[in-house]
Each structure stands twice: as structure tokens, then as C-alpha cells.
Amino acid sequence: MTLTDTKQPKGNPVVTKNAARPTVFVDGAAGTTGLGIRERLGQQSDVVLKGIAEDKRKDAGAKRALMEEVDLVILCLPDAAARETVALIDGMGASAPKVLDASTAFRVAADWTYGFPELAPDQADKIRAARKVSNPGCYPTGAVALLRPLVDAGLLPSDYPVAINAVSGYSGGGKSMIESFENGTAPAFELYGLGFEHKHLPETQLYSRLSRRPIFVPSVGNYRQGMLVSVPLHLDTLPGKPAAAELHAALAKRYADSAYVSVMPLDDAAIKSGRIEPEALNETNRLELYVFASPKYRQVVLVARLDNLGKGASGAAVQNMRLMLGFADT
């Protein structure tokens, strides 16, 4: 198997509807995330990908018949369409497949499991056991990875006034944004989401365990893919006035056994240079976390780097899929 990465967990046998190899249906495979998932699955020999004829794509009966035959369905649909398909699956009873949803429709739903295996020590096991898993958003993947371990360790109060800044390539912005950048009509760079209602805020707050809604300022640059998520902190405003090394140690402890999340050393070249670019992890399922620190001013900037189409979307979906089918460990 591969997630287009060098760190690859080994597979284990799994009991499925199909004795030879588990089968998967990607519903909505024409979009950016769906295409990325299909490309990754095409590189794997232990999963069979099933499809539906284009003229049957919106035929509920044909879709149900296909879903009765597969082990897992990955939804790459708009929120409303995802809800409709999940309602159809819910009505299938014992013949229902497992479902992994890549939309925002169920990310904060109490009866769904959040698909960030590195969220907590037992999260991967929860995903393995789940029938319904919500794939995380790209921005929350970086923000939650930075914030959750610090809240859990008591280094960051849950009511801390967190500000999150982020920049992504335009590929995460949907069809119209992609077209505007590729035809040259988009600006070189822009902030957006300044109405304070970005759809990724609820999951970021919930899974970071923040009681105070964070301020989130996303932006998009004139490049295709790659993402940086950053969180600035004044150390003297935190409980016990910790050193930057204590924050780094909490992150390193949380992800010590992770196959895909790396906490970069405090003497990393990027930290020494005081500069970091967003595209270095493109086409991988990796996530890098950095602690940029100023002992002089007692300030830090936490930074997460990832591919918004990899660990931020398709790569994460394949990682979750393999957990749900009993293959992967993280």
C-alpha cells in the first residue's frame, strides 16, 4: 500500500463482504478530493475500487444496490448531498457499508467519529471500530494538531484567546477559485473568511478543546497546493509562564509514535532561518509541526505544514479508510 509517502504502515488481514479484497466506492470522485483518493487507491493492490455509471450517479436505487455490495463508501459530495446519501445508508440496515465522509456535514456530529487518528492516543482505535467517520478539514488538521496537545497538557487554557492564521494553495477553494487562479483573474494573495463564520471553525474549536471560539484568518496564495497554519502565543500569558521547550516537549510526546506527524527539532534549519514555505510536503500524507521561539521576547509561533490535498484531504481519507478496513496502524 502507499499514501504517496515513505512512511507506510503494514497491512493486516480483514474480514469483509468480499473475502479476497475489501471493496470501496468513492461517491463524488470527479472533485479534487475524490480524484486524489482515486489516484491513491489506484496505487494499492489490496483494495478494489467500485464505480457507478455516470447516468446512474443520481439514481438512488442504483446507488443503493452498489453500496450493498461494498465494504466502505467514501463521500466526496457537497454537504446536502452527503446528508442525503447518509440517510440512504442509514436505511440499509445490516447491508449498510461503513461510511467515510469528506464534507463538513458531520464533523461535529456526536454519533460520528472524527477522522484525525493522531488526535489522542486512542483515536486510531476509535476509527477502526467506527461505522461512520468524518474526514477532517485541511485547516483544522494543522490547528488541532498544534493546539490539542497543549490544552491536554494544561499548558494552554481552554479559554485562551487563540488566533489562528493560515495560508493555502488555491486547490482547496473549489471549482470557481481554482478557475480564477488558473485563468489569471485572481489576485496574487488574499485574506478571506473575514465574516468570522468559516466552516472549519466549529471542528477546530471542538477538537482543540477550546471553550472560547478562536479567531481564524485564512488566506490563499497563487500556487496550487500546500498549507501553513500558524498560532502566535505570548508565553508570559500562559499558566506557569512556560518556556518554548515545554510546548515543544508536549507536542513531541503526543506524536512520538506517529507514522505521519513529525515535531521538528528546535534546531531545525527552518527554525534557524526564521522562514518556512508551504509546498515542501506536497503529494505526501505527512504533517510537520514547528515551534518558532524568541527567548528574548518570550514569544512563540507554532506552525503546522501539510499538503491541503494530502494530509488535509485525500491522504487523510485513505489513512482513515485503511484503519476502518482493518489494514493500517498509525
Tab-separated table of C-alpha atoms in Angstrom:
chain	number	residue	atom	x	y	z
A	1	MET	CA	0.000	0.000	0.000
A	2	THR	CA	1.004	3.610	-0.285
A	3	LEU	CA	-0.188	7.036	0.752
A	4	THR	CA	2.369	8.575	-1.626
A	5	ASP	CA	4.743	8.697	1.308
A	6	THR	CA	7.827	6.869	2.529
A	7	LYS	CA	6.353	6.026	5.943
A	8	GLN	CA	3.952	3.170	5.255
A	9	PRO	CA	2.190	1.106	7.947
A	10	LYS	CA	1.947	-2.609	7.216
A	11	GLY	CA	-1.433	-4.127	6.417
A	12	ASN	CA	-3.263	-6.809	8.379
A	13	PRO	CA	-5.975	-9.255	7.255
A	14	VAL	CA	-9.552	-8.016	7.438
A	15	VAL	CA	-12.909	-9.783	7.266
A	16	THR	CA	-15.146	-8.060	4.707
A	17	LYS	CA	-18.139	-8.724	2.488
A	18	ASN	CA	-15.633	-9.730	-0.171
A	19	ALA	CA	-13.317	-12.466	1.070
A	20	ALA	CA	-10.416	-11.671	-1.263
A	21	ARG	CA	-10.098	-7.887	-1.010
A	22	PRO	CA	-12.303	-5.203	0.564
A	23	THR	CA	-14.259	-3.038	-1.868
A	24	VAL	CA	-14.670	0.720	-1.804
A	25	PHE	CA	-16.990	3.121	-3.633
A	26	VAL	CA	-15.952	6.780	-3.943
A	27	ASP	CA	-19.129	8.819	-4.373
A	28	GLY	CA	-18.295	12.154	-5.984
A	29	ALA	CA	-14.976	11.101	-7.471
A	30	ALA	CA	-14.815	13.958	-10.006
A	31	GLY	CA	-13.874	16.662	-7.481
A	32	THR	CA	-10.390	17.500	-6.226
A	33	THR	CA	-10.584	15.300	-3.117
A	34	GLY	CA	-12.278	12.425	-4.927
A	35	LEU	CA	-9.721	12.458	-7.733
A	36	GLY	CA	-6.919	12.451	-5.187
A	37	ILE	CA	-8.434	9.479	-3.362
A	38	ARG	CA	-8.897	7.539	-6.588
A	39	GLU	CA	-5.296	8.230	-7.588
A	40	ARG	CA	-4.027	6.943	-4.242
A	41	LEU	CA	-6.266	3.882	-4.338
A	42	GLY	CA	-5.034	3.147	-7.839
A	43	GLN	CA	-1.580	2.622	-6.328
A	44	GLN	CA	-2.840	-0.014	-3.885
A	45	SER	CA	-3.290	-3.686	-4.663
A	46	ASP	CA	-5.232	-4.726	-1.562
A	47	VAL	CA	-8.427	-2.691	-2.157
A	48	VAL	CA	-10.909	-2.971	-5.039
A	49	LEU	CA	-12.431	0.295	-6.254
A	50	LYS	CA	-16.037	0.095	-7.468
A	51	GLY	CA	-17.810	2.702	-9.591
A	52	ILE	CA	-21.222	3.626	-10.906
A	53	ALA	CA	-22.211	4.633	-14.428
A	54	GLU	CA	-22.453	8.377	-14.921
A	55	ASP	CA	-26.122	8.179	-15.944
A	56	LYS	CA	-26.890	6.281	-12.707
A	57	ARG	CA	-24.965	8.586	-10.390
A	58	LYS	CA	-28.117	10.309	-9.078
A	59	ASP	CA	-30.282	7.192	-9.210
A	60	ALA	CA	-30.918	6.350	-5.546
A	61	GLY	CA	-31.868	2.768	-6.347
A	62	ALA	CA	-28.740	2.105	-8.397
A	63	LYS	CA	-26.571	3.744	-5.772
A	64	ARG	CA	-28.142	1.695	-3.003
A	65	ALA	CA	-27.617	-1.527	-4.950
A	66	LEU	CA	-23.941	-0.701	-5.389
A	67	MET	CA	-23.491	0.279	-1.758
A	68	GLU	CA	-24.993	-3.042	-0.642
A	69	GLU	CA	-22.092	-4.763	-2.412
A	70	VAL	CA	-19.189	-2.747	-0.996
A	71	ASP	CA	-17.456	-2.637	2.371
A	72	LEU	CA	-16.955	1.122	2.598
A	73	VAL	CA	-18.240	4.267	0.907
A	74	ILE	CA	-16.202	7.460	0.766
A	75	LEU	CA	-18.368	10.542	0.231
A	76	CYS	CA	-16.789	13.465	-1.655
A	77	LEU	CA	-20.004	15.427	-2.026
A	78	PRO	CA	-21.437	18.821	-1.035
A	79	ASP	CA	-22.889	18.819	2.476
A	80	ALA	CA	-26.526	18.494	1.407
A	81	ALA	CA	-25.806	15.594	-0.953
A	82	ALA	CA	-23.689	13.900	1.727
A	83	ARG	CA	-26.612	14.079	4.165
A	84	GLU	CA	-28.944	12.545	1.564
A	85	THR	CA	-26.566	9.667	0.906
A	86	VAL	CA	-26.008	9.034	4.610
A	87	ALA	CA	-29.789	8.915	5.090
A	88	LEU	CA	-29.910	6.294	2.332
A	89	ILE	CA	-27.149	4.279	4.058
A	90	ASP	CA	-28.930	4.559	7.413
A	91	GLY	CA	-31.946	2.909	5.844
A	92	MET	CA	-29.989	-0.091	4.579
A	93	GLY	CA	-29.848	-1.905	7.910
A	94	ALA	CA	-27.437	-4.837	8.147
A	95	SER	CA	-26.394	-4.452	4.499
A	96	ALA	CA	-25.101	-0.912	5.052
A	97	PRO	CA	-21.409	-0.283	4.372
A	98	LYS	CA	-19.125	1.732	6.558
A	99	VAL	CA	-19.016	5.384	5.508
A	100	LEU	CA	-16.240	7.969	5.471
A	101	ASP	CA	-17.489	11.494	4.747
A	102	ALA	CA	-15.148	14.166	3.390
A	103	SER	CA	-17.677	17.030	3.614
A	104	THR	CA	-18.267	19.285	6.624
A	105	ALA	CA	-21.752	17.833	7.207
A	106	PHE	CA	-20.889	15.521	10.116
A	107	ARG	CA	-17.598	16.751	11.539
A	108	VAL	CA	-19.087	17.856	14.841
A	109	ALA	CA	-21.900	15.262	14.957
A	110	ALA	CA	-21.943	13.344	18.250
A	111	ASP	CA	-22.606	9.981	16.584
A	112	TRP	CA	-19.686	10.258	14.150
A	113	THR	CA	-16.006	9.567	14.852
A	114	TYR	CA	-13.563	12.320	13.933
A	115	GLY	CA	-11.040	11.048	11.416
A	116	PHE	CA	-7.824	12.511	12.790
A	117	PRO	CA	-6.042	9.358	14.041
A	118	GLU	CA	-3.422	11.411	15.852
A	119	LEU	CA	-5.978	13.401	17.858
A	120	ALA	CA	-5.494	11.314	21.006
A	121	PRO	CA	-3.752	8.038	21.917
A	122	ASP	CA	-6.958	6.023	21.409
A	123	GLN	CA	-8.325	7.839	18.361
A	124	ALA	CA	-6.986	5.393	15.781
A	125	ASP	CA	-8.716	2.554	17.647
A	126	LYS	CA	-11.965	4.527	17.659
A	127	ILE	CA	-11.703	4.948	13.897
A	128	ARG	CA	-11.058	1.224	13.431
A	129	ALA	CA	-14.225	0.402	15.349
A	130	ALA	CA	-16.417	3.088	13.785
A	131	ARG	CA	-19.144	2.669	11.169
A	132	LYS	CA	-19.194	6.415	10.430
A	133	VAL	CA	-16.091	8.597	10.252
A	134	SER	CA	-15.830	12.279	9.288
A	135	ASN	CA	-12.654	13.223	7.438
A	136	PRO	CA	-11.136	16.420	8.937
A	137	GLY	CA	-10.832	19.739	7.170
A	138	CYS	CA	-7.392	20.827	5.993
A	139	TYR	CA	-7.057	23.905	8.219
A	140	PRO	CA	-8.349	22.113	11.347
A	141	THR	CA	-5.848	19.299	10.794
A	142	GLY	CA	-2.992	21.739	11.311
A	143	ALA	CA	-4.642	23.827	14.020
A	144	VAL	CA	-5.917	20.904	16.111
A	145	ALA	CA	-2.573	19.127	15.827
A	146	LEU	CA	-0.880	22.184	17.342
A	147	LEU	CA	-3.447	23.098	19.987
A	148	ARG	CA	-4.947	19.874	21.366
A	149	PRO	CA	-1.747	18.510	22.992
A	150	LEU	CA	-1.105	21.846	24.714
A	151	VAL	CA	-4.643	22.038	26.094
A	152	ASP	CA	-4.467	18.409	27.242
A	153	ALA	CA	-1.138	19.104	28.975
A	154	GLY	CA	-2.512	22.164	30.795
A	155	LEU	CA	-0.082	24.471	29.019
A	156	LEU	CA	-2.816	26.315	27.127
A	157	PRO	CA	-6.081	27.194	28.943
A	158	SER	CA	-9.234	26.151	27.122
A	159	ASP	CA	-10.488	29.747	27.305
A	160	TYR	CA	-7.272	31.255	25.929
A	161	PRO	CA	-7.965	33.856	23.207
A	162	VAL	CA	-6.412	31.852	20.371
A	163	ALA	CA	-5.718	33.436	16.980
A	164	ILE	CA	-5.048	31.123	14.030
A	165	ASN	CA	-3.549	32.336	10.766
A	166	ALA	CA	-3.240	30.136	7.706
A	167	VAL	CA	-2.392	30.146	4.026
A	168	SER	CA	-3.328	27.511	1.472
A	169	GLY	CA	-2.840	26.882	-2.193
A	170	TYR	CA	-5.864	27.618	-4.329
A	171	SER	CA	-6.712	23.949	-4.972
A	172	GLY	CA	-8.641	23.784	-1.699
A	173	GLY	CA	-11.026	26.567	-2.680
A	174	GLY	CA	-13.371	24.724	-5.017
A	175	LYS	CA	-14.039	24.907	-8.739
A	176	SER	CA	-14.591	28.666	-9.078
A	177	MET	CA	-11.489	29.590	-7.088
A	178	ILE	CA	-9.334	27.123	-8.997
A	179	GLU	CA	-10.586	28.519	-12.310
A	180	SER	CA	-9.951	32.128	-11.259
A	181	PHE	CA	-6.341	31.410	-10.344
A	182	GLU	CA	-5.624	29.236	-13.352
A	183	ASN	CA	-7.107	31.732	-15.825
A	184	GLY	CA	-5.194	34.618	-14.240
A	185	THR	CA	-8.132	36.636	-12.892
A	186	ALA	CA	-7.479	36.008	-9.182
A	187	PRO	CA	-5.236	38.228	-7.055
A	188	ALA	CA	-1.762	37.031	-6.080
A	189	PHE	CA	-2.837	36.720	-2.455
A	190	GLU	CA	-5.920	37.442	-0.391
A	191	LEU	CA	-7.379	37.062	3.071
A	192	TYR	CA	-10.869	35.622	3.265
A	193	GLY	CA	-13.333	34.316	5.843
A	194	LEU	CA	-13.369	37.748	7.462
A	195	GLY	CA	-17.041	37.367	8.329
A	196	PHE	CA	-15.887	35.149	11.241
A	197	GLU	CA	-18.076	32.248	10.057
A	198	HIS	CA	-15.597	29.968	8.289
A	199	LYS	CA	-16.983	26.442	8.101
A	200	HIS	CA	-13.853	24.960	9.714
A	201	LEU	CA	-14.236	26.891	12.968
A	202	PRO	CA	-16.677	24.547	14.759
A	203	GLU	CA	-14.464	21.464	14.394
A	204	THR	CA	-11.313	23.430	15.201
A	205	GLN	CA	-12.818	24.662	18.455
A	206	LEU	CA	-14.387	21.330	19.411
A	207	TYR	CA	-11.413	19.046	18.805
A	208	SER	CA	-8.874	21.528	20.160
A	209	ARG	CA	-10.971	21.528	23.363
A	210	LEU	CA	-11.269	25.305	23.322
A	211	SER	CA	-14.145	26.824	25.271
A	212	ARG	CA	-13.561	30.244	23.653
A	213	ARG	CA	-14.161	30.495	19.910
A	214	PRO	CA	-10.797	31.199	18.236
A	215	ILE	CA	-10.222	33.938	15.686
A	216	PHE	CA	-9.350	32.273	12.393
A	217	VAL	CA	-7.869	34.226	9.476
A	218	PRO	CA	-7.361	32.032	6.392
A	219	SER	CA	-5.716	33.204	3.188
A	220	VAL	CA	-4.984	31.845	-0.260
A	221	GLY	CA	-1.868	32.294	-2.378
A	222	ASN	CA	-1.248	31.984	-6.087
A	223	TYR	CA	0.153	28.456	-6.001
A	224	ARG	CA	-1.712	25.169	-6.361
A	225	GLN	CA	-1.261	23.243	-3.128
A	226	GLY	CA	0.494	23.269	0.228
A	227	MET	CA	-0.506	24.836	3.535
A	228	LEU	CA	0.842	26.600	6.597
A	229	VAL	CA	-1.230	27.026	9.770
A	230	SER	CA	0.238	29.245	12.496
A	231	VAL	CA	-0.690	30.151	16.074
A	232	PRO	CA	1.170	33.018	17.843
A	233	LEU	CA	1.438	32.908	21.647
A	234	HIS	CA	2.812	35.151	24.392
A	235	LEU	CA	4.471	32.734	26.817
A	236	ASP	CA	4.013	35.030	29.807
A	237	THR	CA	0.229	34.888	29.371
A	238	LEU	CA	0.185	31.085	29.747
A	239	PRO	CA	-0.146	29.258	33.101
A	240	GLY	CA	3.230	28.942	34.791
A	241	LYS	CA	4.859	31.050	32.075
A	242	PRO	CA	6.394	28.016	30.330
A	243	ALA	CA	9.478	28.032	28.172
A	244	ALA	CA	9.114	27.290	24.462
A	245	ALA	CA	10.874	23.971	25.082
A	246	GLU	CA	7.974	22.855	27.298
A	247	LEU	CA	5.487	23.417	24.496
A	248	HIS	CA	7.773	21.589	22.104
A	249	ALA	CA	8.107	18.681	24.544
A	250	ALA	CA	4.319	18.353	24.892
A	251	LEU	CA	3.933	18.182	21.119
A	252	ALA	CA	6.828	15.746	20.758
A	253	LYS	CA	5.376	13.461	23.428
A	254	ARG	CA	1.937	13.366	21.784
A	255	TYR	CA	3.267	12.432	18.346
A	256	ALA	CA	6.300	10.343	19.340
A	257	ASP	CA	4.863	7.157	17.800
A	258	SER	CA	3.115	8.724	14.807
A	259	ALA	CA	3.919	7.493	11.313
A	260	TYR	CA	2.816	10.728	9.669
A	261	VAL	CA	3.108	13.613	12.171
A	262	SER	CA	6.599	14.904	12.952
A	263	VAL	CA	7.538	17.521	15.547
A	264	MET	CA	10.595	19.181	14.101
A	265	PRO	CA	13.594	19.770	16.400
A	266	LEU	CA	14.181	23.211	17.825
A	267	ASP	CA	17.428	23.438	15.837
A	268	ASP	CA	15.749	22.543	12.528
A	269	ALA	CA	17.030	24.523	9.560
A	270	ALA	CA	13.686	26.259	9.041
A	271	ILE	CA	13.633	27.407	12.655
A	272	LYS	CA	17.208	28.630	12.432
A	273	SER	CA	16.421	30.591	9.282
A	274	GLY	CA	13.173	32.044	10.621
A	275	ARG	CA	11.474	31.183	7.333
A	276	ILE	CA	9.184	28.407	6.137
A	277	GLU	CA	7.443	27.756	2.830
A	278	PRO	CA	4.210	25.802	2.300
A	279	GLU	CA	4.909	23.361	-0.532
A	280	ALA	CA	7.595	21.028	0.860
A	281	LEU	CA	5.158	18.242	1.829
A	282	ASN	CA	3.096	18.244	-1.354
A	283	GLU	CA	1.965	14.792	-2.564
A	284	THR	CA	2.517	13.234	0.888
A	285	ASN	CA	0.357	12.367	3.883
A	286	ARG	CA	2.837	13.991	6.242
A	287	LEU	CA	2.317	16.798	8.747
A	288	GLU	CA	5.218	18.756	10.263
A	289	LEU	CA	4.918	20.831	13.440
A	290	TYR	CA	7.324	23.633	14.364
A	291	VAL	CA	7.875	25.820	17.416
A	292	PHE	CA	9.494	29.110	16.385
A	293	ALA	CA	10.580	30.861	19.585
A	294	SER	CA	12.103	34.096	20.857
A	295	PRO	CA	13.615	33.683	24.358
A	296	LYS	CA	14.315	37.416	24.314
A	297	TYR	CA	10.690	38.447	23.829
A	298	ARG	CA	9.070	35.332	25.389
A	299	GLN	CA	7.002	34.737	22.271
A	300	VAL	CA	6.410	31.710	20.072
A	301	VAL	CA	4.725	30.965	16.780
A	302	LEU	CA	3.507	27.395	16.380
A	303	VAL	CA	3.419	26.297	12.731
A	304	ALA	CA	1.927	23.265	11.008
A	305	ARG	CA	2.929	22.428	7.442
A	306	LEU	CA	0.959	19.982	5.298
A	307	ASP	CA	-0.400	19.352	1.837
A	308	ASN	CA	-4.001	20.570	1.836
A	309	LEU	CA	-4.744	17.812	-0.711
A	310	GLY	CA	-2.761	15.167	1.191
A	311	LYS	CA	-2.967	15.042	4.984
A	312	GLY	CA	-5.532	17.829	4.589
A	313	ALA	CA	-7.880	15.791	2.367
A	314	SER	CA	-7.219	12.739	0.172
A	315	GLY	CA	-4.226	11.362	2.045
A	316	ALA	CA	-6.103	11.548	5.337
A	317	ALA	CA	-9.115	9.843	3.753
A	318	VAL	CA	-7.011	6.898	2.582
A	319	GLN	CA	-5.357	6.670	6.007
A	320	ASN	CA	-8.805	6.578	7.647
A	321	MET	CA	-10.119	4.126	5.079
A	322	ARG	CA	-7.327	1.680	5.830
A	323	LEU	CA	-7.985	1.945	9.552
A	324	MET	CA	-11.701	1.340	9.014
A	325	LEU	CA	-10.978	-1.702	6.863
A	326	GLY	CA	-8.531	-3.100	9.409
A	327	PHE	CA	-5.384	-2.586	7.368
A	328	ALA	CA	-3.408	0.324	8.760
A	329	ASP	CA	-1.832	1.288	12.041
A	330	THR	CA	-0.623	4.785	12.889
